[in-house]
C-alpha positions as semicolon CSV with decimal commas, in nm:
position;residue;x (nm);y (nm);z (nm)
1;M;3,623;13,572;12,677
2;S;3,351;13,816;12,566
3;I;3,290;14,154;12,724
4;L;2,960;14,023;12,858
5;S;3,141;13,760;13,057
6;R;3,357;14,033;13,205
7;L;3,044;14,228;13,298
8;N;2,900;13,927;13,487
9;P;3,041;13,929;13,843
10;R;2,927;13,573;13,913
11;E;3,181;13,428;13,671
12;A;3,549;13,408;13,756
13;P;3,724;13,458;13,426
14;P;4,077;13,330;13,379
15;A;4,344;13,595;13,331
16;R;4,415;13,692;12,973
17;S;4,622;13,962;12,815
18;D;4,460;14,282;12,697
19;A;4,548;14,199;12,338
20;E;4,378;13,860;12,365
21;S;4,064;14,012;12,513
22;A;4,026;14,297;12,266
23;P;3,773;14,266;11,984
24;V;3,908;14,241;11,630
25;A;3,868;14,554;11,413
26;P;3,679;14,513;11,086
27;E;3,882;14,596;10,776
28;D;3,638;14,843;10,621
29;I;3,616;15,094;10,905
30;A;3,927;15,239;11,071
31;P;3,937;15,323;11,443
32;P;3,908;15,682;11,561
33;P;4,256;15,840;11,559
34;D;4,427;16,018;11,846
35;R;4,230;15,861;12,128
36;A;4,336;15,959;12,475
37;E;4,311;15,596;12,591
38;P;4,387;15,279;12,393
39;A;4,066;15,129;12,264
40;P;3,974;14,866;12,008
41;A;3,807;14,975;11,686
42;A;3,508;14,742;11,699
43;A;3,254;14,643;11,958
44;P;2,995;14,370;12,013
45;R;2,727;14,622;11,914
46;L;2,469;14,364;11,819
47;D;2,468;14,179;12,154
48;P;2,139;14,272;12,327
49;Q;2,283;14,230;12,680
50;Y;2,576;14,458;12,610
51;E;2,351;14,715;12,442
52;Q;2,120;14,708;12,745
53;F;2,414;14,754;12,983
54;K;2,542;15,045;12,774
55;S;2,194;15,200;12,765
56;D;2,164;15,177;13,147
57;L;2,508;15,334;13,187
58;H;2,419;15,615;12,947
59;R;2,096;15,684;13,137
60;Q;2,294;15,701;13,461
61;L;2,542;15,948;13,311
62;V;2,260;16,170;13,184
63;E;2,107;16,178;13,534
64;E;2,441;16,259;13,696
65;F;2,509;16,542;13,450
66;K;2,163;16,687;13,506
67;K;2,226;16,694;13,881
68;A;2,565;16,859;13,824
69;E;2,404;17,117;13,589
70;I;2,673;17,086;13,323
71;S;2,675;17,398;13,104
72;P;2,687;17,389;12,719
73;A;3,035;17,542;12,734
74;Q;3,155;17,257;12,954
75;M;2,989;17,002;12,724
76;A;3,180;17,151;12,430
77;N;3,515;17,076;12,596
78;R;3,558;16,714;12,486
79;E;3,873;16,636;12,684
80;Q;3,732;16,781;13,005
81;M;3,415;16,580;12,953
82;R;3,620;16,266;12,884
83;Q;3,785;16,297;13,223
84;R;3,453;16,346;13,394
85;I;3,288;16,058;13,208
86;T;3,585;15,830;13,287
87;T;3,539;15,898;13,658
88;E;3,162;15,836;13,638
89;V;3,205;15,512;13,440
90;R;3,461;15,373;13,685
91;T;3,233;15,463;13,976
92;Y;2,935;15,296;13,808
93;L;3,128;14,975;13,735
94;E;3,255;14,955;14,094
95;R;2,901;15,007;14,222
96;Q;2,780;14,726;13,995
97;N;3,077;14,506;14,090
98;K;3,180;14,461;13,728
99;K;3,534;14,430;13,593
100;L;3,676;14,511;13,251
101;T;4,019;14,489;13,090
102;Q;4,199;14,813;13,012
103;N;4,111;14,791;12,642
104;Q;3,746;14,713;12,711
105;M;3,729;15,001;12,958
106;G;3,887;15,232;12,700
107;F;3,634;15,134;12,438
108;L;3,338;15,172;12,676
109;I;3,456;15,519;12,781
110;E;3,502;15,620;12,417
111;E;3,148;15,509;12,337
112;M;3,007;15,703;12,631
113;V;3,200;16,016;12,529
114;N;3,059;15,980;12,176
115;E;2,708;15,935;12,318
116;M;2,727;16,228;12,557
117;V;2,917;16,495;12,359
118;G;2,959;16,351;12,007
119;L;2,749;16,191;11,737
120;S;2,734;15,842;11,886
121;I;2,819;15,557;11,646
122;L;2,900;15,806;11,368
123;E;3,207;15,943;11,550
124;P;3,448;15,664;11,436
125;L;3,330;15,719;11,078
126;L;3,376;16,096;11,104
127;N;3,728;16,041;11,238
128;D;3,820;15,799;10,959
129;D;3,993;16,009;10,692
130;S;3,928;15,744;10,425
131;V;3,550;15,790;10,463
132;T;3,425;16,076;10,244
133;E;3,050;16,039;10,291
134;I;2,817;15,881;10,548
135;M;2,463;15,774;10,456
136;V;2,214;15,654;10,718
137;N;1,904;15,480;10,579
138;G;1,706;15,441;10,899
139;P;1,843;15,316;11,232
140;D;1,952;14,973;11,102
141;L;2,146;15,065;10,787
142;V;2,460;15,281;10,768
143;F;2,666;15,311;10,450
144;V;2,992;15,495;10,380
145;E;3,178;15,606;10,070
146;K;3,547;15,516;10,054
147;K;3,757;15,587;9,746
148;G;3,441;15,651;9,548
149;K;3,281;15,316;9,639
150;L;2,984;15,252;9,869
151;L;3,031;15,009;10,159
152;K;2,801;14,896;10,438
153;A;2,932;15,005;10,779
154;P;2,934;14,748;11,065
155;C;2,730;14,963;11,302
156;K;2,371;15,066;11,361
157;F;2,161;15,283;11,589
158;R;1,969;15,132;11,879
159;N;1,637;15,257;11,745
160;E;1,471;15,549;11,564
161;E;1,477;15,760;11,881
162;H;1,855;15,717;11,905
163;L;1,899;15,832;11,544
164;R;1,666;16,130;11,591
165;H;1,863;16,235;11,899
166;V;2,183;16,248;11,691
167;I;2,010;16,456;11,420
168;E;1,880;16,698;11,684
169;R;2,231;16,732;11,826
170;I;2,358;16,839;11,482
171;V;2,091;17,098;11,400
172;M;2,016;17,260;11,737
173;P;2,346;17,455;11,777
174;L;2,279;17,611;11,434
175;G;1,938;17,742;11,534
176;R;1,765;17,507;11,290
177;R;1,482;17,272;11,365
178;I;1,350;16,942;11,237
179;D;1,016;16,791;11,335
180;E;0,693;16,665;11,177
181;T;0,597;17,016;11,060
182;S;0,943;17,074;10,909
183;P;1,073;16,724;10,829
184;T;1,380;16,819;10,623
185;V;1,686;17,025;10,712
186;D;2,022;17,129;10,564
187;A;2,295;17,190;10,818
188;R;2,668;17,160;10,873
189;L;2,909;17,019;11,127
190;P;3,164;17,244;11,302
191;D;3,431;17,140;11,048
192;G;3,207;17,249;10,758
193;S;3,089;16,902;10,657
194;R;2,752;16,918;10,481
195;V;2,451;16,754;10,649
196;N;2,105;16,673;10,517
197;A;1,836;16,501;10,722
198;V;1,485;16,379;10,640
199;I;1,256;16,233;10,906
200;P;0,916;16,056;10,898
201;P;0,655;16,096;10,760
202;L;0,862;16,186;10,452
203;A;1,121;15,913;10,522
204;L;0,916;15,594;10,517
205;K;1,170;15,351;10,667
206;G;1,311;15,570;10,941
207;S;1,506;15,894;10,940
208;A;1,762;15,942;10,663
209;L;2,086;16,129;10,736
210;T;2,357;16,218;10,484
211;I;2,691;16,370;10,583
212;R;2,936;16,481;10,314
213;K;3,265;16,519;10,496
214;F;3,519;16,791;10,443
215;A;3,881;16,681;10,431
216;K;4,066;16,771;10,751
217;K;4,363;16,874;10,541
218;K;4,275;17,174;10,328
219;L;4,327;17,076;9,966
220;D;4,520;17,299;9,729
221;V;4,571;17,294;9,354
222;E;4,876;17,067;9,388
223;D;4,659;16,806;9,560
224;M;4,407;16,829;9,275
225;I;4,684;16,771;9,021
226;K;4,814;16,475;9,224
227;F;4,463;16,324;9,241
228;G;4,429;16,356;8,863
229;T;4,139;16,603;8,875
230;L;4,321;16,830;8,628
231;D;4,670;16,877;8,486
232;R;4,922;17,154;8,542
233;K;4,836;17,346;8,222
234;M;4,468;17,359;8,321
235;A;4,564;17,473;8,672
236;Q;4,775;17,754;8,528
237;F;4,491;17,855;8,297
238;L;4,240;17,868;8,587
239;N;4,490;18,076;8,786
240;Y;4,497;18,326;8,498
241;C;4,117;18,328;8,475
242;V;4,054;18,396;8,845
243;K;4,325;18,661;8,877
244;G;4,205;18,812;8,551
245;K;3,858;18,864;8,706
246;L;3,663;18,634;8,477
247;N;3,317;18,521;8,585
248;I;3,324;18,144;8,624
249;V;3,046;17,888;8,669
250;V;3,145;17,546;8,806
251;S;2,905;17,288;8,661
252;G;2,864;16,922;8,756
253;G;2,645;16,651;8,899
254;T;2,585;16,566;9,264
255;G;2,904;16,451;9,436
256;S;3,128;16,556;9,147
257;G;3,337;16,784;9,369
258;K;3,202;17,128;9,272
259;T;3,240;17,283;9,619
260;T;3,596;17,153;9,654
261;T;3,685;17,300;9,315
262;L;3,519;17,630;9,411
263;N;3,742;17,638;9,720
264;I;4,049;17,578;9,501
265;L;3,948;17,854;9,258
266;S;3,894;18,096;9,545
267;S;4,252;18,037;9,659
268;F;4,369;18,220;9,344
269;I;4,182;18,540;9,442
270;P;4,430;18,813;9,549
271;H;4,441;18,874;9,923
272;D;4,360;19,244;9,889
273;D;4,017;19,176;9,731
274;R;3,701;19,204;9,944
275;I;3,505;18,878;9,905
276;V;3,142;18,811;10,000
277;T;3,042;18,442;10,012
278;I;2,675;18,337;10,008
279;E;2,561;17,982;10,089
280;D;2,269;17,776;10,214
281;A;2,497;17,604;10,465
282;A;2,842;17,760;10,507
283;E;3,098;17,520;10,356
284;L;3,351;17,740;10,179
285;K;3,684;17,780;10,357
286;L;3,856;18,077;10,198
287;Q;4,216;18,150;10,287
288;Q;4,193;18,528;10,246
289;E;4,147;18,758;10,545
290;H;3,899;19,005;10,393
291;V;3,600;18,768;10,362
292;V;3,238;18,822;10,465
293;S;3,049;18,491;10,493
294;L;2,669;18,500;10,466
295;E;2,430;18,210;10,524
296;T;2,059;18,171;10,449
297;R;1,800;18,127;10,721
298;P;1,490;17,907;10,697
299;A;1,148;18,040;10,795
300;H;1,040;18,009;11,157
301;T;0,725;17,818;11,236
302;G;0,412;17,991;11,115
303;S;0,590;18,282;10,947
304;E;0,729;18,263;10,595
305;N;0,844;18,626;10,619
306;T;1,128;18,532;10,852
307;A;1,311;18,330;10,584
308;V;1,625;18,481;10,429
309;T;1,702;18,329;10,088
310;I;2,014;18,323;9,873
311;R;1,842;18,575;9,647
312;D;1,796;18,814;9,941
313;L;2,164;18,779;10,031
314;V;2,284;18,831;9,671
315;R;2,085;19,154;9,654
316;N;2,219;19,268;9,989
317;S;2,577;19,181;9,898
318;L;2,569;19,443;9,620
319;R;2,551;19,710;9,895
320;M;2,855;19,567;10,075
321;R;3,118;19,695;9,830
322;P;3,235;19,347;9,720
323;D;3,524;19,296;9,479
324;R;3,414;18,935;9,435
325;I;3,084;18,758;9,501
326;V;3,103;18,382;9,554
327;V;2,769;18,198;9,563
328;G;2,794;17,839;9,686
329;E;2,524;17,719;9,447
330;C;2,259;17,878;9,225
331;R;1,936;17,680;9,235
332;G;1,660;17,929;9,154
333;G;1,574;18,295;9,102
334;E;1,903;18,411;9,255
335;A;2,062;18,328;8,917
336;L;1,907;18,647;8,774
337;D;2,053;18,863;9,050
338;M;2,390;18,689;9,013
339;L;2,395;18,753;8,637
340;Q;2,300;19,118;8,690
341;A;2,581;19,154;8,943
342;M;2,829;19,004;8,696
343;N;2,704;19,244;8,427
344;T;2,727;19,555;8,647
345;G;3,092;19,566;8,747
346;H;3,129;19,272;8,987
347;D;3,379;19,085;8,770
348;G;3,559;18,780;8,902
349;S;3,247;18,629;9,063
350;L;3,217;18,253;9,110
351;T;2,926;18,013;9,153
352;T;2,826;17,650;9,096
353;G;2,527;17,474;8,944
354;H;2,398;17,126;8,869
355;A;2,432;17,025;8,503
356;N;2,584;16,746;8,294
357;S;2,759;16,962;8,034
358;P;2,840;17,328;7,964
359;R;2,548;17,348;7,719
360;D;2,315;17,199;7,982
361;M;2,446;17,457;8,231
362;L;2,333;17,737;8,000
363;A;1,987;17,582;7,975
364;R;1,976;17,550;8,355
365;L;2,068;17,917;8,395
366;E;1,784;18,012;8,158
367;T;1,539;17,805;8,362
368;M;1,660;17,950;8,692
369;V;1,626;18,308;8,563
370;L;1,264;18,232;8,469
371;M;1,213;18,105;8,826
372;A;1,276;18,461;8,945
373;G;0,926;18,546;8,822
374;M;1,041;18,800;8,565
375;D;0,860;18,780;8,230
376;L;1,173;18,811;8,018
377;P;1,205;18,687;7,658
378;V;1,448;18,399;7,610
379;S;1,668;18,613;7,385
380;A;1,711;18,871;7,663
381;I;1,800;18,599;7,915
382;R;2,056;18,447;7,679
383;S;2,204;18,790;7,617
384;Q;2,241;18,837;7,994
385;I;2,412;18,498;8,028
386;A;2,646;18,553;7,732
387;G;2,745;18,895;7,866
388;A;2,797;18,777;8,224
389;V;2,961;18,433;8,213
390;N;3,311;18,400;8,069
391;L;3,402;18,040;8,152
392;I;3,219;17,718;8,240
393;L;3,417;17,456;8,428
394;Q;3,256;17,113;8,386
395;Q;3,338;16,855;8,651
396;S;3,231;16,489;8,652
397;R;3,249;16,190;8,877
398;I;3,390;15,903;8,670
399;R;3,278;15,541;8,700
400;D;3,584;15,444;8,907
401;G;3,491;15,706;9,169
402;S;3,752;15,965;9,066
403;R;3,661;16,328;8,992
404;K;3,780;16,497;8,674
405;I;3,747;16,842;8,523
406;T;3,623;16,722;8,185
407;Q;3,583;17,057;8,007
408;L;3,700;17,417;8,040
409;T;3,467;17,598;7,802
410;E;3,469;17,963;7,694
411;V;3,137;18,146;7,652
412;Q;3,212;18,346;7,337
413;G;2,890;18,544;7,296
414;M;2,565;18,538;7,096
415;E;2,506;18,446;6,734
416;N;2,152;18,421;6,591
417;D;1,997;18,399;6,940
418;K;2,228;18,111;7,029
419;I;2,513;18,124;7,282
420;I;2,842;18,013;7,125
421;L;3,070;17,786;7,331
422;Q;3,430;17,687;7,264
423;D;3,626;17,417;7,450
424;I;3,974;17,524;7,561
425;F;4,072;17,208;7,754
426;V;3,899;16,868;7,762
427;Y;3,947;16,531;7,928
428;N;3,956;16,245;7,677
429;Q;3,868;15,909;7,833
430;T;3,994;15,609;7,637
431;G;3,895;15,313;7,858
432;F;3,966;15,130;8,183
433;D;4,264;14,931;8,307
434;P;4,226;14,572;8,444
435;S;4,166;14,706;8,796
436;G;3,872;14,918;8,675
437;K;4,058;15,250;8,695
438;V;3,980;15,498;8,420
439;I;4,238;15,560;8,146
440;G;4,251;15,896;7,969
441;R;4,434;16,225;7,943
442;F;4,377;16,600;7,956
443;E;4,410;16,773;7,621
444;S;4,437;17,127;7,495
445;T;4,222;17,197;7,189
446;G;4,482;17,439;7,053
447;L;4,235;17,731;7,063
448;I;4,318;18,056;7,241
449;P;4,018;18,202;7,426
450;G;3,889;18,544;7,324
451;F;3,900;18,672;7,682
452;I;4,278;18,634;7,702
453;K;4,319;19,007;7,627
454;K;4,099;19,090;7,926
455;I;4,330;18,879;8,143
456;E;4,638;19,059;8,011
457;M;4,474;19,397;8,077
458;E;4,475;19,303;8,446
459;G;4,855;19,297;8,430
460;I;4,888;18,918;8,410
461;K;5,159;18,775;8,186
462;V;5,017;18,474;8,001
463;D;5,225;18,174;7,892
464;Y;5,067;18,095;7,554
465;S;5,242;17,757;7,536
466;I;4,973;17,607;7,760
467;F;4,730;17,637;7,466
468;T;4,946;17,428;7,231
469;K;4,728;17,156;7,081
470;T;4,788;16,815;7,238
471;E;4,927;16,566;6,991
472;E;4,698;16,275;6,911
473;S;4,795;15,938;7,054
474;P;4,943;15,697;6,797
């Protein structure tokens, strides 16, 4: 018997077990873990009568909470709110003379909790550890990424207003705004997950929302080795480079895992170093205690002077006595300030940038320096880059959805106005297995980087065997 039949008091439904009455969970989307009450993982979301009933119940809860003058602090306590919502839902059902099974009641309460204090239909997806990214293309289309593949999620928003309400709930606690005069926003969830939203008139088919989730379990270098992102020799080499205070740029395309790798690299920084992190939306989760986290601020309505950019924060960070400066991503003129910081005693700094190869990353850095508005000759810019950057880490998202560090490339210096690069480690892809999984291996080129002496001067003992050239496959 459907949940709608249970909600109709004029019918006398025959007794059935809870298991028989519960909806069947779809295979693609897992149920939210650790629920306080047992609840099925799927719901008859597309039934208009059920949606109308749920909408009426939600409206009633909103009115009751307004009367009770629930404070933001109380709303933030999810378990306390669950208890209160459970009481209100049971009271409402008794008043309407409607009966539900235990499982149906549990699911209804969970949905109301998500509506009132969570992110509505997105909560089960956020709680599903196998989902790495959520993409909303208007109120009727929700997609997720699982194991590097895109899948359509079996849920949708009631309407555009419902979707906009969820977006507002994300950005308001951060002091950000999104409306027709400012129709795009970058934000983050409390766990650090990255959020981008675009609303009409820029989004033509309804608001677009993208959430790139952060893993609940903090990844370390051993996890990266297990996932096949790099091998143990490369991990040891990167450990040397970070502890040896080399300036490193992590390069890669969108979704290639640059921020995750930056987090891993930062874990090698000694705990007695003072670190200043600078980001558009704070995502880095450094393990060290002595960390100052800075975040940009968009301009308020009608006043561009209130904006605080990454470039402003990089300049300010130089007055904060940093041992290391970590910039989440260089996109514009801040690249010049970052290079100047690297060239003036702030060794061991880290940043990321969008590029498809180490050589492309150098070209991108040149372009970004020119965006600073300084009329510098290209030769001077290249000299700055060659003097500042020691290593480029190139990361790629492979066709099967896996992420690989495909090149660890030394920046050797200038020769005839050209920056010289030398690969130290590379990933050699040889094909795909029958299941579509990539086949390949990490290889050492057999070359010892010129900056190895700088690493040893920091008191680090280097195992030179990691540079032994990888034998060619027969």
